[in-house]
């Protein structure tokens, strides 16, 4: 019998990936299906070691190990700076917000909500864009 800690050491997978494999086991072909829990002691689930090793060998053969980090959020700085379309859109929104700050002579209450109404999008996204624009405005 082996625990999820042992499986993590064997596969190199994160806890989130292991949870996903187990939760989605019924959607996988039998040879690539994560084994069922054999016994639970306290809150720890234990699995048959031979079944886990067979599952992992089939997974590596069919899928490989390149997708192990697919669970969870993509790395970045929390501001959409991990590249791609999101950062481009954020930069455009910051430019619009900076122009609005310049036109109004500084920050005004409700600016993000107004920009969301005028340009579309979610007010929270505009709040972030206004915050970045405000930092740039104050540097000028």
mmCIF file of C-alpha atoms in Angstrom:
data_model
loop_
_atom_site.group_PDB
_atom_site.id
_atom_site.type_symbol
_atom_site.label_atom_id
_atom_site.label_comp_id
_atom_site.label_asym_id
_atom_site.label_seq_id
_atom_site.Cartn_x
_atom_site.Cartn_y
_atom_site.Cartn_z
ATOM 1 C CA UNK A 1 0.000 0.000 0.000
ATOM 2 C CA UNK A 2 1.227 3.503 -0.862
ATOM 3 C CA UNK A 3 -0.029 6.993 -0.022
ATOM 4 C CA UNK A 4 -0.352 10.062 -2.224
ATOM 5 C CA UNK A 5 2.937 11.324 -0.785
ATOM 6 C CA UNK A 6 4.650 8.235 -2.192
ATOM 7 C CA UNK A 7 2.873 8.724 -5.541
ATOM 8 C CA UNK A 8 4.066 12.355 -5.661
ATOM 9 C CA UNK A 9 7.644 11.192 -5.107
ATOM 10 C CA UNK A 10 7.303 8.533 -7.817
ATOM 11 C CA UNK A 11 5.690 10.748 -10.463
ATOM 12 C CA UNK A 12 6.923 14.219 -9.592
ATOM 13 C CA UNK A 13 3.324 15.412 -9.901
ATOM 14 C CA UNK A 14 1.873 18.136 -7.713
ATOM 15 C CA UNK A 15 -0.863 17.512 -5.164
ATOM 16 C CA UNK A 16 -3.298 19.305 -7.491
ATOM 17 C CA UNK A 17 -2.378 17.020 -10.392
ATOM 18 C CA UNK A 18 -2.834 13.929 -8.243
ATOM 19 C CA UNK A 19 -6.226 15.190 -7.122
ATOM 20 C CA UNK A 20 -7.205 15.832 -10.760
ATOM 21 C CA UNK A 21 -6.055 12.366 -11.865
ATOM 22 C CA UNK A 22 -8.129 10.790 -9.114
ATOM 23 C CA UNK A 23 -11.198 12.992 -9.663
ATOM 24 C CA UNK A 24 -11.181 12.382 -13.430
ATOM 25 C CA UNK A 25 -10.254 8.705 -13.319
ATOM 26 C CA UNK A 26 -13.597 7.570 -14.772
ATOM 27 C CA UNK A 27 -13.010 9.634 -17.930
ATOM 28 C CA UNK A 28 -9.730 7.849 -18.723
ATOM 29 C CA UNK A 29 -9.193 4.524 -20.517
ATOM 30 C CA UNK A 30 -8.795 1.595 -18.130
ATOM 31 C CA UNK A 31 -5.029 1.276 -18.627
ATOM 32 C CA UNK A 32 -4.512 4.984 -17.835
ATOM 33 C CA UNK A 33 -7.047 5.204 -15.024
ATOM 34 C CA UNK A 34 -5.783 6.233 -11.585
ATOM 35 C CA UNK A 35 -6.276 3.366 -9.112
ATOM 36 C CA UNK A 36 -9.090 3.405 -6.577
ATOM 37 C CA UNK A 37 -8.459 3.881 -2.862
ATOM 38 C CA UNK A 38 -7.869 0.527 -1.180
ATOM 39 C CA UNK A 39 -8.022 1.712 2.422
ATOM 40 C CA UNK A 40 -8.278 4.976 4.333
ATOM 41 C CA UNK A 41 -6.542 5.426 7.686
ATOM 42 C CA UNK A 42 -7.626 8.650 9.340
ATOM 43 C CA UNK A 43 -7.622 11.071 6.434
ATOM 44 C CA UNK A 44 -4.874 9.349 4.447
ATOM 45 C CA UNK A 45 -5.828 7.318 1.381
ATOM 46 C CA UNK A 46 -3.741 4.303 0.445
ATOM 47 C CA UNK A 47 -3.511 2.688 -2.976
ATOM 48 C CA UNK A 48 -2.209 -0.634 -4.262
ATOM 49 C CA UNK A 49 1.449 -0.047 -5.162
ATOM 50 C CA UNK A 50 1.422 -2.371 -8.182
ATOM 51 C CA UNK A 51 -1.703 -0.638 -9.561
ATOM 52 C CA UNK A 52 -0.081 2.772 -9.109
ATOM 53 C CA UNK A 53 3.102 1.669 -10.856
ATOM 54 C CA UNK A 54 1.080 0.195 -13.745
ATOM 55 C CA UNK A 55 -0.953 3.406 -14.017
ATOM 56 C CA UNK A 56 2.202 5.523 -14.043
ATOM 57 C CA UNK A 57 3.909 3.357 -16.687
ATOM 58 C CA UNK A 58 0.822 3.593 -18.944
ATOM 59 C CA UNK A 59 0.566 7.340 -18.349
ATOM 60 C CA UNK A 60 4.210 7.907 -19.281
ATOM 61 C CA UNK A 61 3.873 5.783 -22.409
ATOM 62 C CA UNK A 62 0.629 7.399 -23.655
ATOM 63 C CA UNK A 63 0.876 10.969 -22.353
ATOM 64 C CA UNK A 64 4.436 11.486 -21.208
ATOM 65 C CA UNK A 65 5.480 13.771 -18.383
ATOM 66 C CA UNK A 66 5.321 17.132 -20.157
ATOM 67 C CA UNK A 67 1.862 17.970 -18.830
ATOM 68 C CA UNK A 68 2.517 17.389 -15.147
ATOM 69 C CA UNK A 69 2.583 21.118 -14.407
ATOM 70 C CA UNK A 70 -0.732 21.766 -16.220
ATOM 71 C CA UNK A 71 -2.819 21.985 -13.049
ATOM 72 C CA UNK A 72 -3.220 25.328 -11.350
ATOM 73 C CA UNK A 73 -2.275 28.829 -12.502
ATOM 74 C CA UNK A 74 0.353 29.770 -15.035
ATOM 75 C CA UNK A 75 3.433 31.481 -13.628
ATOM 76 C CA UNK A 76 3.602 35.237 -13.832
ATOM 77 C CA UNK A 77 3.906 38.311 -11.676
ATOM 78 C CA UNK A 78 0.178 38.520 -10.871
ATOM 79 C CA UNK A 79 -0.285 41.446 -13.241
ATOM 80 C CA UNK A 80 -0.747 39.509 -16.444
ATOM 81 C CA UNK A 81 2.938 39.802 -17.314
ATOM 82 C CA UNK A 82 3.308 36.154 -18.290
ATOM 83 C CA UNK A 83 3.015 37.246 -21.923
ATOM 84 C CA UNK A 84 0.320 36.710 -24.469
ATOM 85 C CA UNK A 85 -2.916 38.510 -25.209
ATOM 86 C CA UNK A 86 -3.819 39.345 -21.602
ATOM 87 C CA UNK A 87 -0.802 41.601 -21.080
ATOM 88 C CA UNK A 88 -1.407 43.355 -24.401
ATOM 89 C CA UNK A 89 -5.003 44.065 -23.398
ATOM 90 C CA UNK A 90 -3.861 45.275 -19.970
ATOM 91 C CA UNK A 91 -1.310 47.622 -21.554
ATOM 92 C CA UNK A 92 -4.032 49.070 -23.782
ATOM 93 C CA UNK A 93 -6.326 49.547 -20.785
ATOM 94 C CA UNK A 94 -3.523 51.247 -18.838
ATOM 95 C CA UNK A 95 -2.963 53.609 -21.773
ATOM 96 C CA UNK A 96 -6.669 54.504 -21.838
ATOM 97 C CA UNK A 97 -6.713 54.996 -18.059
ATOM 98 C CA UNK A 98 -3.563 57.139 -18.183
ATOM 99 C CA UNK A 99 -5.108 59.343 -20.866
ATOM 100 C CA UNK A 100 -8.225 59.722 -18.701
ATOM 101 C CA UNK A 101 -6.100 60.663 -15.672
ATOM 102 C CA UNK A 102 -4.264 63.276 -17.695
ATOM 103 C CA UNK A 103 -7.525 64.691 -19.080
ATOM 104 C CA UNK A 104 -9.051 64.953 -15.615
ATOM 105 C CA UNK A 105 -5.921 66.304 -13.988
ATOM 106 C CA UNK A 106 -5.525 63.371 -11.618
ATOM 107 C CA UNK A 107 -7.391 60.492 -10.010
ATOM 108 C CA UNK A 108 -11.145 60.773 -9.581
ATOM 109 C CA UNK A 109 -13.518 58.506 -7.703
ATOM 110 C CA UNK A 110 -15.434 56.177 -10.026
ATOM 111 C CA UNK A 111 -12.955 56.384 -12.904
ATOM 112 C CA UNK A 112 -12.664 52.602 -13.287
ATOM 113 C CA UNK A 113 -16.448 52.164 -13.345
ATOM 114 C CA UNK A 114 -16.789 54.909 -15.933
ATOM 115 C CA UNK A 115 -14.104 53.356 -18.136
ATOM 116 C CA UNK A 116 -15.812 49.968 -17.844
ATOM 117 C CA UNK A 117 -19.099 51.508 -19.036
ATOM 118 C CA UNK A 118 -17.450 53.427 -21.876
ATOM 119 C CA UNK A 119 -15.036 50.781 -23.136
ATOM 120 C CA UNK A 120 -16.600 47.531 -21.942
ATOM 121 C CA UNK A 121 -15.071 44.922 -19.713
ATOM 122 C CA UNK A 122 -15.188 44.242 -16.013
ATOM 123 C CA UNK A 123 -14.862 47.067 -13.492
ATOM 124 C CA UNK A 124 -12.288 45.094 -11.460
ATOM 125 C CA UNK A 125 -10.010 44.819 -14.504
ATOM 126 C CA UNK A 126 -10.330 48.564 -15.026
ATOM 127 C CA UNK A 127 -9.512 49.132 -11.353
ATOM 128 C CA UNK A 128 -6.229 47.290 -11.865
ATOM 129 C CA UNK A 129 -5.516 49.265 -15.041
ATOM 130 C CA UNK A 130 -6.274 52.556 -13.257
ATOM 131 C CA UNK A 131 -3.972 51.564 -10.384
ATOM 132 C CA UNK A 132 -1.109 50.925 -12.824
ATOM 133 C CA UNK A 133 -1.903 54.133 -14.719
ATOM 134 C CA UNK A 134 -2.011 56.106 -11.486
ATOM 135 C CA UNK A 135 1.486 54.917 -10.581
ATOM 136 C CA UNK A 136 2.707 56.053 -13.997
ATOM 137 C CA UNK A 137 0.837 59.353 -13.676
ATOM 138 C CA UNK A 138 2.410 60.069 -10.300
ATOM 139 C CA UNK A 139 5.891 59.377 -11.750
ATOM 140 C CA UNK A 140 5.372 62.040 -14.452
#
